[in-house]
Tab-separated table of C-alpha atoms in Angstrom:
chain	number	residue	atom	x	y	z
A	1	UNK	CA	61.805	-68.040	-45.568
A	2	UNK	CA	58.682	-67.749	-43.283
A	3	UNK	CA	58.245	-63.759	-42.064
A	4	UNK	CA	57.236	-65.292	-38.735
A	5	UNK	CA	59.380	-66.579	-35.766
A	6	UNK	CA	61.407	-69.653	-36.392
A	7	UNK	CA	65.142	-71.685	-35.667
A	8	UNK	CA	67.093	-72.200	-39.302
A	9	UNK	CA	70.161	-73.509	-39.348
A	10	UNK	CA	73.321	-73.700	-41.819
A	11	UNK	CA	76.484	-74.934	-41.591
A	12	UNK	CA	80.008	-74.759	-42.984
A	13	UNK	CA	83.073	-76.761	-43.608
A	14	UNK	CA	87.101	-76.000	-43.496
A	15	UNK	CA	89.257	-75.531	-46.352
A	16	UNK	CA	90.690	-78.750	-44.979
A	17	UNK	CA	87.214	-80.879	-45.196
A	18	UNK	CA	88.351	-83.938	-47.589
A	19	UNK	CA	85.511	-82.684	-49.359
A	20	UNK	CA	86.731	-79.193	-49.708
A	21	UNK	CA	90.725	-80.435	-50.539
A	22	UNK	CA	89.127	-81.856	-53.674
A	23	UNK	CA	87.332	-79.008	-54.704
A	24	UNK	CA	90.554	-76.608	-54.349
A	25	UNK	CA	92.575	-78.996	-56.297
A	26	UNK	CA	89.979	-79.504	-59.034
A	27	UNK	CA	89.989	-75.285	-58.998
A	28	UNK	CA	93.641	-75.200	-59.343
A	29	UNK	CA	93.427	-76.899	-62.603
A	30	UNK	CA	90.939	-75.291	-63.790
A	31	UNK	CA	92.722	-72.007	-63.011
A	32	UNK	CA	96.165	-73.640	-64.518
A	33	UNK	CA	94.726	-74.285	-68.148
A	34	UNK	CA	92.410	-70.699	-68.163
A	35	UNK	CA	96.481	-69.500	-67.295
A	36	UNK	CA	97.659	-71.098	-70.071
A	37	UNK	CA	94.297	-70.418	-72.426
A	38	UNK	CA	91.633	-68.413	-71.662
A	39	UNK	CA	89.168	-70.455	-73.864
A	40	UNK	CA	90.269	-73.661	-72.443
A	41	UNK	CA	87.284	-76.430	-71.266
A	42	UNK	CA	87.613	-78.324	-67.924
A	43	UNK	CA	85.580	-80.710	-66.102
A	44	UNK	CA	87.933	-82.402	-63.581
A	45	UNK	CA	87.116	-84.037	-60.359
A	46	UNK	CA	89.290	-85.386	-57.207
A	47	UNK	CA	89.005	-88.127	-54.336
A	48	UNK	CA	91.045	-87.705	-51.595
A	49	UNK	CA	91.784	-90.735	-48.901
A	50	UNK	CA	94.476	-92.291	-47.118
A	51	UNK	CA	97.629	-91.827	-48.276
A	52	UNK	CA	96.193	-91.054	-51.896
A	53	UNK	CA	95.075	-88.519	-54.392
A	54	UNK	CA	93.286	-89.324	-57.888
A	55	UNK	CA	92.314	-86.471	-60.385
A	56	UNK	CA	90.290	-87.587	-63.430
A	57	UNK	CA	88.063	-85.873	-65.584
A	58	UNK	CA	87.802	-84.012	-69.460
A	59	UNK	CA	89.915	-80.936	-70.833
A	60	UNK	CA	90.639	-78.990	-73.566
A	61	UNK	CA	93.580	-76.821	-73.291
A	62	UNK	CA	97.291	-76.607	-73.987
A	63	UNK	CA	99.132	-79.735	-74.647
A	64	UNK	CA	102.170	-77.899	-72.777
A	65	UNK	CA	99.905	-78.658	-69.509
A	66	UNK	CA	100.819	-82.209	-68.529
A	67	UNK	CA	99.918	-84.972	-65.868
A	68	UNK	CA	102.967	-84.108	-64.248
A	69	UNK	CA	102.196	-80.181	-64.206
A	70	UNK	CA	98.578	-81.609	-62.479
A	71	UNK	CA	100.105	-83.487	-59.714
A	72	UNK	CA	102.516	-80.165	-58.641
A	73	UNK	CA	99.022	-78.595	-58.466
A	74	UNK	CA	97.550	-80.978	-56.567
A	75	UNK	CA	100.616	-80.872	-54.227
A	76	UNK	CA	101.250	-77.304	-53.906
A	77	UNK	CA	96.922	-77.492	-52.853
A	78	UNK	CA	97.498	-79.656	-50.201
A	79	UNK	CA	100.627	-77.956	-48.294
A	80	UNK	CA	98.606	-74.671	-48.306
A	81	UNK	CA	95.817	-76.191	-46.607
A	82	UNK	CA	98.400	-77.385	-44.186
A	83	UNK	CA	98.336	-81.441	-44.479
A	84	UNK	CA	101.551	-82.921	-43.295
A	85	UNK	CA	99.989	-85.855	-41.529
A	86	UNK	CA	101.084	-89.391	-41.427
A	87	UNK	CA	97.801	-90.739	-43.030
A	88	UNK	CA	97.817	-87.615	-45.784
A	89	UNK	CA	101.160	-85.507	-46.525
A	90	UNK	CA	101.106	-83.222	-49.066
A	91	UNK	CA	104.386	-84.798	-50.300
A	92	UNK	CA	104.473	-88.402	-49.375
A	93	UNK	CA	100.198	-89.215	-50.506
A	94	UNK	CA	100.482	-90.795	-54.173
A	95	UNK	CA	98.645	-89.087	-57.100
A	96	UNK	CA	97.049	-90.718	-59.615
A	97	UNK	CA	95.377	-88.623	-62.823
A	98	UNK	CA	93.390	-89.868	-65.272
A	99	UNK	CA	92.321	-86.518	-66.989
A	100	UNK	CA	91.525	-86.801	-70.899
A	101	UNK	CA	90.556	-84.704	-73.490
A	102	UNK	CA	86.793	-83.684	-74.393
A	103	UNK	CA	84.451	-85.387	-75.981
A	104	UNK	CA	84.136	-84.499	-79.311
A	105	UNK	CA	80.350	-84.797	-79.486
A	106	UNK	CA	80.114	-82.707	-76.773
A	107	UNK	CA	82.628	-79.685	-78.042
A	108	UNK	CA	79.858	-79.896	-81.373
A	109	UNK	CA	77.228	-78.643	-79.306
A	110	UNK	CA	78.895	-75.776	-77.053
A	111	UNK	CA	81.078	-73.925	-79.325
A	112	UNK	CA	80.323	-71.096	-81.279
A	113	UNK	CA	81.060	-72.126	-85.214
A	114	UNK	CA	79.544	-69.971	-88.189
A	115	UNK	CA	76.271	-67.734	-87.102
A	116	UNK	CA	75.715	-69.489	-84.206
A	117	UNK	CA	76.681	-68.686	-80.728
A	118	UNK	CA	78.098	-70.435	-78.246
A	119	UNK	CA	75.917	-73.063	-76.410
A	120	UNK	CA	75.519	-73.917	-72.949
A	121	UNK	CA	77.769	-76.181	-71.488
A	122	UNK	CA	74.725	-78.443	-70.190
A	123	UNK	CA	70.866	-78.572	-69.456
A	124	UNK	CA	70.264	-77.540	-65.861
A	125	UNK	CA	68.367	-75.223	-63.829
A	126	UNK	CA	70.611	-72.865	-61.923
A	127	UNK	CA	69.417	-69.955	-58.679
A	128	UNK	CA	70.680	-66.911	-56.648
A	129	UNK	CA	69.416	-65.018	-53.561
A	130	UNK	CA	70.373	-62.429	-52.193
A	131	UNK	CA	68.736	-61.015	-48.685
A	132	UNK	CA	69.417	-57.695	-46.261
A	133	UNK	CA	70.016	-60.275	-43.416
A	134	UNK	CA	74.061	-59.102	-43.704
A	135	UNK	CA	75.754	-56.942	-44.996
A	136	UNK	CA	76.786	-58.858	-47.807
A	137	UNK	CA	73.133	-59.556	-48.413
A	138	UNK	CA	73.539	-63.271	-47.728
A	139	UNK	CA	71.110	-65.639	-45.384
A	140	UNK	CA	73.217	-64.697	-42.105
A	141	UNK	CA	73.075	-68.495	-40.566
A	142	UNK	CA	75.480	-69.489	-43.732
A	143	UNK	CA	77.647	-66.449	-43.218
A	144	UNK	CA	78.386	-66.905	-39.780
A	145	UNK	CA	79.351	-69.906	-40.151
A	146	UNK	CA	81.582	-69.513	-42.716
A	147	UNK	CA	83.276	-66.674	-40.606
A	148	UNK	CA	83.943	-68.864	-37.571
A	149	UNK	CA	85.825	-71.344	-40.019
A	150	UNK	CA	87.804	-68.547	-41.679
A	151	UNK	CA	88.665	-66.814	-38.380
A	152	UNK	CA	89.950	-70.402	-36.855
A	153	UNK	CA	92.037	-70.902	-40.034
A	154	UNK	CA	93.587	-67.528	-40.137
A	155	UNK	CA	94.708	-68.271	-36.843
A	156	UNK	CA	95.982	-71.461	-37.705
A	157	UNK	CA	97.703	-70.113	-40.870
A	158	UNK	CA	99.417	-67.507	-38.520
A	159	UNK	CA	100.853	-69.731	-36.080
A	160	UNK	CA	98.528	-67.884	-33.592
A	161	UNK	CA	97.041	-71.600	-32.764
A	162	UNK	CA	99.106	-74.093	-33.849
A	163	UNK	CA	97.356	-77.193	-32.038
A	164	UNK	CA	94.519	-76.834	-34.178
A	165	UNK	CA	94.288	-78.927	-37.590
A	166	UNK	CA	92.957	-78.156	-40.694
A	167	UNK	CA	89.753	-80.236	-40.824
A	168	UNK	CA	86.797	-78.498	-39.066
A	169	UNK	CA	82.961	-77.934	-39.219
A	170	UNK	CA	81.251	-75.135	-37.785
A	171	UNK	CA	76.716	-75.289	-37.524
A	172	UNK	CA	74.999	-71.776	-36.922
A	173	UNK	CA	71.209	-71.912	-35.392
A	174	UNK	CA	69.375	-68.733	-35.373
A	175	UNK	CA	66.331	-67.520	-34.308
A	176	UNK	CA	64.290	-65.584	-36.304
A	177	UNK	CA	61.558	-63.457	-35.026
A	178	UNK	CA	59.461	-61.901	-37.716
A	179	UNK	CA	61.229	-63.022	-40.603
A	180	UNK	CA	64.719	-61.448	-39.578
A	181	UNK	CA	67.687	-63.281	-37.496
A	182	UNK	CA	68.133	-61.937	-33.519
A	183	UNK	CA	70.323	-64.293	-32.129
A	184	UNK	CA	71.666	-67.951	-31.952
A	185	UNK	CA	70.363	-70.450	-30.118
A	186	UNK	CA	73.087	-73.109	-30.930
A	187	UNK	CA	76.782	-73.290	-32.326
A	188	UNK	CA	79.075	-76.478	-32.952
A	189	UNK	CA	81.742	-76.719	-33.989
A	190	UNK	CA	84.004	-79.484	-34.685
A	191	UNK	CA	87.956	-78.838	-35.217
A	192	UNK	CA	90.630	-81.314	-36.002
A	193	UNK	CA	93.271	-80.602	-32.832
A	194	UNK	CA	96.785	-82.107	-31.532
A	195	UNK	CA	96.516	-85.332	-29.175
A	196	UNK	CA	97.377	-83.254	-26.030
A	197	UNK	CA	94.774	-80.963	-25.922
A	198	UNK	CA	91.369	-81.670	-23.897
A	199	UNK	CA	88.018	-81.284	-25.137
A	200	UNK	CA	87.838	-78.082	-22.835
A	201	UNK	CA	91.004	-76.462	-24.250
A	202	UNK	CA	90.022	-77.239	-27.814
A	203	UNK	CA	86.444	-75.176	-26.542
A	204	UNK	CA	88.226	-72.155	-25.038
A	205	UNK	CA	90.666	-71.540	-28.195
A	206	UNK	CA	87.081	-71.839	-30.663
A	207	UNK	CA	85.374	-69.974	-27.960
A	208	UNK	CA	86.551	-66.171	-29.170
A	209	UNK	CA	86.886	-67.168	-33.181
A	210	UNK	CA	82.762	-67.235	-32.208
A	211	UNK	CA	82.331	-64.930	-29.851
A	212	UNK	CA	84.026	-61.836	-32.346
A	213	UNK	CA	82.186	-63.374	-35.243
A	214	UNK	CA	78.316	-63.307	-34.051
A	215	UNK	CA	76.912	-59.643	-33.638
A	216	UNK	CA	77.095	-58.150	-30.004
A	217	UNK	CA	74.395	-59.996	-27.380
A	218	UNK	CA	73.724	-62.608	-30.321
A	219	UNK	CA	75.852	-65.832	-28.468
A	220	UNK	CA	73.540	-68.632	-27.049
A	221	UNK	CA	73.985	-70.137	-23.958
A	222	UNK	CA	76.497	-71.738	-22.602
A	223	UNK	CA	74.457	-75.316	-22.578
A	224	UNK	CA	73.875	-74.367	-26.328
A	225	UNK	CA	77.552	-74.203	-27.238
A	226	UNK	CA	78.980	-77.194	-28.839
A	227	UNK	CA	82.686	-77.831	-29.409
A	228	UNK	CA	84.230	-81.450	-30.411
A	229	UNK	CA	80.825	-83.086	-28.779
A	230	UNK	CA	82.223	-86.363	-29.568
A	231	UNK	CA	85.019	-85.494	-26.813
A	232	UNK	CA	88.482	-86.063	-29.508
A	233	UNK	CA	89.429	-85.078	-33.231
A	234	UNK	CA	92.450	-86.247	-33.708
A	235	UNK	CA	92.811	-87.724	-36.595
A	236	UNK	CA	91.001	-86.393	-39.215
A	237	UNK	CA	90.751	-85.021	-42.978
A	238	UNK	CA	91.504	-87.863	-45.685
A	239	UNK	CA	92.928	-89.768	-43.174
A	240	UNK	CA	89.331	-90.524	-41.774
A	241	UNK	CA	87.180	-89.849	-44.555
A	242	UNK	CA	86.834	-89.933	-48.313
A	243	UNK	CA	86.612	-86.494	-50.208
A	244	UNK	CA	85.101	-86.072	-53.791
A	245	UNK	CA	84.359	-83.106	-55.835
A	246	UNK	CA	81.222	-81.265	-55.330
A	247	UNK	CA	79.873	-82.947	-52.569
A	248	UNK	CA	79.585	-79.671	-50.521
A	249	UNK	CA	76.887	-77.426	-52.956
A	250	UNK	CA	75.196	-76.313	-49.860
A	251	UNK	CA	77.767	-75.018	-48.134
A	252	UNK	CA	79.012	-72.956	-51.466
A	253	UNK	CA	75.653	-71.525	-51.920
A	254	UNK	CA	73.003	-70.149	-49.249
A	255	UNK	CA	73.342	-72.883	-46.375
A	256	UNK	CA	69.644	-74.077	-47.734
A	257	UNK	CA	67.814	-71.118	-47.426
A	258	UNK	CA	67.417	-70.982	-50.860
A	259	UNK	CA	66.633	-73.345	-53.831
A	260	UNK	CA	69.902	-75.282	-55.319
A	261	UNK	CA	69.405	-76.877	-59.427
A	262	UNK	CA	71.667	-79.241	-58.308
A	263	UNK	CA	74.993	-78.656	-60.282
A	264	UNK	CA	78.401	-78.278	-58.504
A	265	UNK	CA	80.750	-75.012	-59.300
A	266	UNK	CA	84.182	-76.699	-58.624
A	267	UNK	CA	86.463	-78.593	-61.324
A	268	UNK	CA	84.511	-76.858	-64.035
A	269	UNK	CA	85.311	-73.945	-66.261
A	270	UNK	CA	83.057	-71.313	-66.811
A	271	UNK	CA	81.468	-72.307	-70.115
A	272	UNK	CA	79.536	-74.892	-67.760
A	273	UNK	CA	76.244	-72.759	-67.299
A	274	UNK	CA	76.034	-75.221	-64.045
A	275	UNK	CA	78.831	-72.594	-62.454
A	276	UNK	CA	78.717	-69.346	-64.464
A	277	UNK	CA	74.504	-69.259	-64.769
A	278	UNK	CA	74.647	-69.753	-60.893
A	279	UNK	CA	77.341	-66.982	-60.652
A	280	UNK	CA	74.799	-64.561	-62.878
A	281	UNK	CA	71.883	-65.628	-61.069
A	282	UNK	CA	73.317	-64.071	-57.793
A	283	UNK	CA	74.684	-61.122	-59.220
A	284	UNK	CA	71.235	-60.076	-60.156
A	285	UNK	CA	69.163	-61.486	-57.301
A	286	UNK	CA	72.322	-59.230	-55.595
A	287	UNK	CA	71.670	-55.974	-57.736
A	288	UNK	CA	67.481	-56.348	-57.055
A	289	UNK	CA	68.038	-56.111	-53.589
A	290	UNK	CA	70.569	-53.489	-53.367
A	291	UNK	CA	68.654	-51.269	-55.439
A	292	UNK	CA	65.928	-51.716	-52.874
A	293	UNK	CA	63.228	-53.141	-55.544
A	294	UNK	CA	62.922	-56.432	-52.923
A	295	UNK	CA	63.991	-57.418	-49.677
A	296	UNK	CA	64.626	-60.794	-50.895
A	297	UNK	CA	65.448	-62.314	-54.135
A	298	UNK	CA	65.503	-65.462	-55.789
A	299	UNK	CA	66.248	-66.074	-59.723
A	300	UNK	CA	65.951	-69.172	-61.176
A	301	UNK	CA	67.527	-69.599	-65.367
A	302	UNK	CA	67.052	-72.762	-67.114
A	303	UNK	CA	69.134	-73.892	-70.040
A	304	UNK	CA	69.272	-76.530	-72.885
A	305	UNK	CA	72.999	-77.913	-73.750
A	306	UNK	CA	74.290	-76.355	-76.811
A	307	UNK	CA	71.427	-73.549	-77.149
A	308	UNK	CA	73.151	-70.391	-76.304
A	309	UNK	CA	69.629	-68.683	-75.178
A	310	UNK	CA	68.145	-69.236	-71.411
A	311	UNK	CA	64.437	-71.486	-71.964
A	312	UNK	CA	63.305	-69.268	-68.913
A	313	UNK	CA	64.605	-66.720	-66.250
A	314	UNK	CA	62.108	-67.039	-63.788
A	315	UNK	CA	62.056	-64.122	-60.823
A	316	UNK	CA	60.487	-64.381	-56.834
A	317	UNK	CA	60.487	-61.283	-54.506
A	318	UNK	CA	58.788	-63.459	-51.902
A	319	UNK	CA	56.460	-60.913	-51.009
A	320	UNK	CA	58.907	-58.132	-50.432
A	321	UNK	CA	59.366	-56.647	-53.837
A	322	UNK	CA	58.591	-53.220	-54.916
A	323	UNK	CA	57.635	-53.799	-59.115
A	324	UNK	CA	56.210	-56.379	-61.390
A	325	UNK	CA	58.084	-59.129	-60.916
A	326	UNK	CA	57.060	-60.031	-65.141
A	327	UNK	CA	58.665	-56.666	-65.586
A	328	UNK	CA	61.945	-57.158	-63.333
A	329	UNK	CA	62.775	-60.611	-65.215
A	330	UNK	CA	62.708	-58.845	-68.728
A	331	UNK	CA	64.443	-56.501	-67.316
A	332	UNK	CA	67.092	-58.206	-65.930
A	333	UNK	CA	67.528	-59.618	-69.261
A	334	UNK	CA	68.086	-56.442	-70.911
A	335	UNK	CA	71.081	-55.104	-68.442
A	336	UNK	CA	72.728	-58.552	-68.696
A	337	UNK	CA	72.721	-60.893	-71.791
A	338	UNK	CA	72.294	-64.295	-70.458
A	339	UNK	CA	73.543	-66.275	-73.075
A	340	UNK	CA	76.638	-68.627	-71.575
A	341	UNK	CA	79.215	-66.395	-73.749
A	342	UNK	CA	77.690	-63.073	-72.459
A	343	UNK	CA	77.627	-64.254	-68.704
A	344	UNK	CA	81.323	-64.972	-68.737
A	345	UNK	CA	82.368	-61.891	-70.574
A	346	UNK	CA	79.648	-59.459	-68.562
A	347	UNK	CA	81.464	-60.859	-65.821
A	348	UNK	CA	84.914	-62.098	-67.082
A	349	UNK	CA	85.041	-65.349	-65.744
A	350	UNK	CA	87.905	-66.383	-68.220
A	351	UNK	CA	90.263	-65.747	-65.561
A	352	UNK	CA	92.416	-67.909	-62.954
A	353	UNK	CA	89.972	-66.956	-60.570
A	354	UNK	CA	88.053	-70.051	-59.303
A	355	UNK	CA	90.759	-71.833	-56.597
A	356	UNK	CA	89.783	-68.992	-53.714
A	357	UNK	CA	86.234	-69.910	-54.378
A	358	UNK	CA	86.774	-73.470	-53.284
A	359	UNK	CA	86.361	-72.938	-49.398
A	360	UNK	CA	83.847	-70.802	-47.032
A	361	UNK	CA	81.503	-70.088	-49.925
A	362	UNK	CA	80.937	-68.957	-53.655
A	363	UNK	CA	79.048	-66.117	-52.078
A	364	UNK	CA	78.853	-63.103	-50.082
A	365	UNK	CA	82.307	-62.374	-50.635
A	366	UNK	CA	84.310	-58.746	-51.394
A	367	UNK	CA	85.487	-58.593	-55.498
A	368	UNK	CA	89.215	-58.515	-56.021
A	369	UNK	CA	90.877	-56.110	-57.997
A	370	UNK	CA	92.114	-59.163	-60.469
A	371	UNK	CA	88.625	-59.981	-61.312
A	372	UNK	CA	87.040	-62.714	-58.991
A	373	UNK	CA	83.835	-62.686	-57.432
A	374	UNK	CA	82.753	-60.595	-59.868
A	375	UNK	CA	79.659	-62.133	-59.455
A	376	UNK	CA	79.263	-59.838	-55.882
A	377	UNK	CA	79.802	-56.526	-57.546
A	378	UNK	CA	76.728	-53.969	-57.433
A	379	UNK	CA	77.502	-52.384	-60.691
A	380	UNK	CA	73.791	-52.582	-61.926
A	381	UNK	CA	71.928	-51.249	-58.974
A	382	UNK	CA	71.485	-47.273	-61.099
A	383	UNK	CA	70.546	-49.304	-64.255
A	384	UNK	CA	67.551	-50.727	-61.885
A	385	UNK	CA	66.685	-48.394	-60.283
A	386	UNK	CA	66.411	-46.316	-63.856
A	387	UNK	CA	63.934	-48.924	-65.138
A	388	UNK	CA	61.837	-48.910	-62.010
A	389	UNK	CA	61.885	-45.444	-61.876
């Protein structure tokens, strides 16, 4: 980002975003066959519309794990987000899976067999930034708009607001005055809500969800402030739009203040370098800015499909950094071995970890205790700082 004064903007979706219901489901399977076996392989993918759920996609797992197990998945998914509508029920919606097992040709290149190690999952470049905008050290336009969304669905979840629904949208502008966010100069948000509440009551019950969220002083004016601008969301989720898959990489990552390769996490297991590199990518660009050798930080890694080493790791303080940035990629390689096997053990990624990651972000969230978001933990900063003295 520019170190002048600027507007950038990011925005979020709801765990109930047909867009988002697919990615949770396609997480939940992934997390059901790592269950089952740690070294499993999954690529799956969902659509979501009317009435109607289809899972398809490649696996390699357990033959105990069957279409039938996939569909109480998909289910259970579904009634956590909260969808008991007439035109998508968690029960009554039909489900129709077409999920296969792995190509052959393709389980020749990845896995490890004699002397050599395990290859990547696919070619790709993959990124990660971190930034002392927030706390987290995330881009704080993405954050904040993942927090209003989280706030309105705890209090959804609750019972606290029960006329609100579990689609929703939330868009964060900021202004930036030499290079670092002050305030916002716009918020929308959009929120699925029962037929009998008016546009104003929908605004008052979003209005403290994004008043608690923004820092003190930082909430724009009241012209500024956008809630339901179309005037009614009734009906809403798959009932009024298709979901797929991976549609929302954006929102997972950095809300487009940084680069994206292109590759979507959700659906895939972590021997996909198009998930786990990206994971890696932001722990480090993470650890170089907590150990105060940048202000910012973006990595890029690039890898070849079966060829277990990165082609390049590629490192960009934009401006702020305090060492060689030649020096801080090698060294980066030597506190983490990049190789698709040594990301997911470095960060043990062969867990059931991966359905919580399907809403408000990959990123910028706390670790758990059981082992997910790993990827957030600052557990290298003293190696770091060691090799920069």
């Amino acid at each position: 980002m520019s170190k002048g004064d600027f507007l950038f903007t990011s925005e979020s979706v709801s765990e109930g975003h047909p867009d988002k219901i697919c990615d949770r489901i396609s997480d939940a399977v992934v997390d059901m066959f790592l269950t089952a076996n740690p070294e499993s392989r999954v690529a799956a993918e969902t659509m979501v519309t009317r009435k109607l759920i289809v899972m398809a996609g490649e696996v390699r797992g357990p033959d105990s794990i069957t279409h039938e197990h996939m569909e109480k998945v998909a289910r259970s998914c579904v009634k956590e987000i909260g969808y008991e509508q007439e035109g998508f029920h968690w029960q009554k919606s039909a489900v129709k899976i077409y999920i296969h097992g792995q190509s052959e040709d393709i389980a020749l290149g990845v896995d490890a067999k004699g002397n050599r190690d395990e290859g990547a999952g696919d070619q790709g470049v993959m990124f990660g930034y971190a930034c002392r905008e927030t706390k987290v050290l995330m881009p704080a336009p993405i954050y904040y708009a993942h927090a209003i969304l989280r706030s309105l669905a705890e209090a959804r979840h609750s019972g606290a607001e029960p006329g609100l629904g579990p689609d929703a949208k939330s868009q964060v502008t900021l202004l930036y005055s030499k290079g670092m966010p002050v305030r916002a100069t716009s918020v929308v948000v959009s929120t699925q809500h029962d037929a009998e509440l008016s546009q104003d009551e929908v605004r008052e019950i979003v209005r403290p969800h994004v008043e608690n969220v923004l820092p003190e002083g930082w909430m724009c004016d009241e012209e500024e402030f956008y809630v339901n601008p179309t005037g009614r969301f009734v009906i809403g989720g798959p009932d009024s739009d298709t979901g797929l898959t991976g549609r929302k990489i954006i929102v997972d990552t950095y809300g487009g203040a940084a680069p994206h390769g292109g590759g979507a996490f959700s659906g895939k297991d972590p021997s996909k370098v198009d998930r786990s590199a990206a994971y890696a990518a932001r722990y480090l660009a993470k650890n170089v800015v907590a150990a105060g050798l940048a202000e910012r930080c973006i990595i890029q890694i690039s890898y070849a499909i079966g060829v277990a080493k990165p082609l390049s790791v590629y490192v960009d303080t934009c401006g702020t950094g305090q060492g060689d940035e030649e020096k801080l990629a090698g060294v980066l390689q030597e506190v983490m071995d990049l190789s698709p096997r040594g990301i997911r053990e470095h960060l043990e990624l062969n867990k059931p970890i991966y359905a919580r990651t399907a809403a408000y972000g990959h990123f910028g969230r706390a670790p758990d205790p059981d082992g997910g978001f790993s990827w957030e933990r600052e557990d290298l900063v003293a190696d770091l700082k060691s090799a920069f003295g």
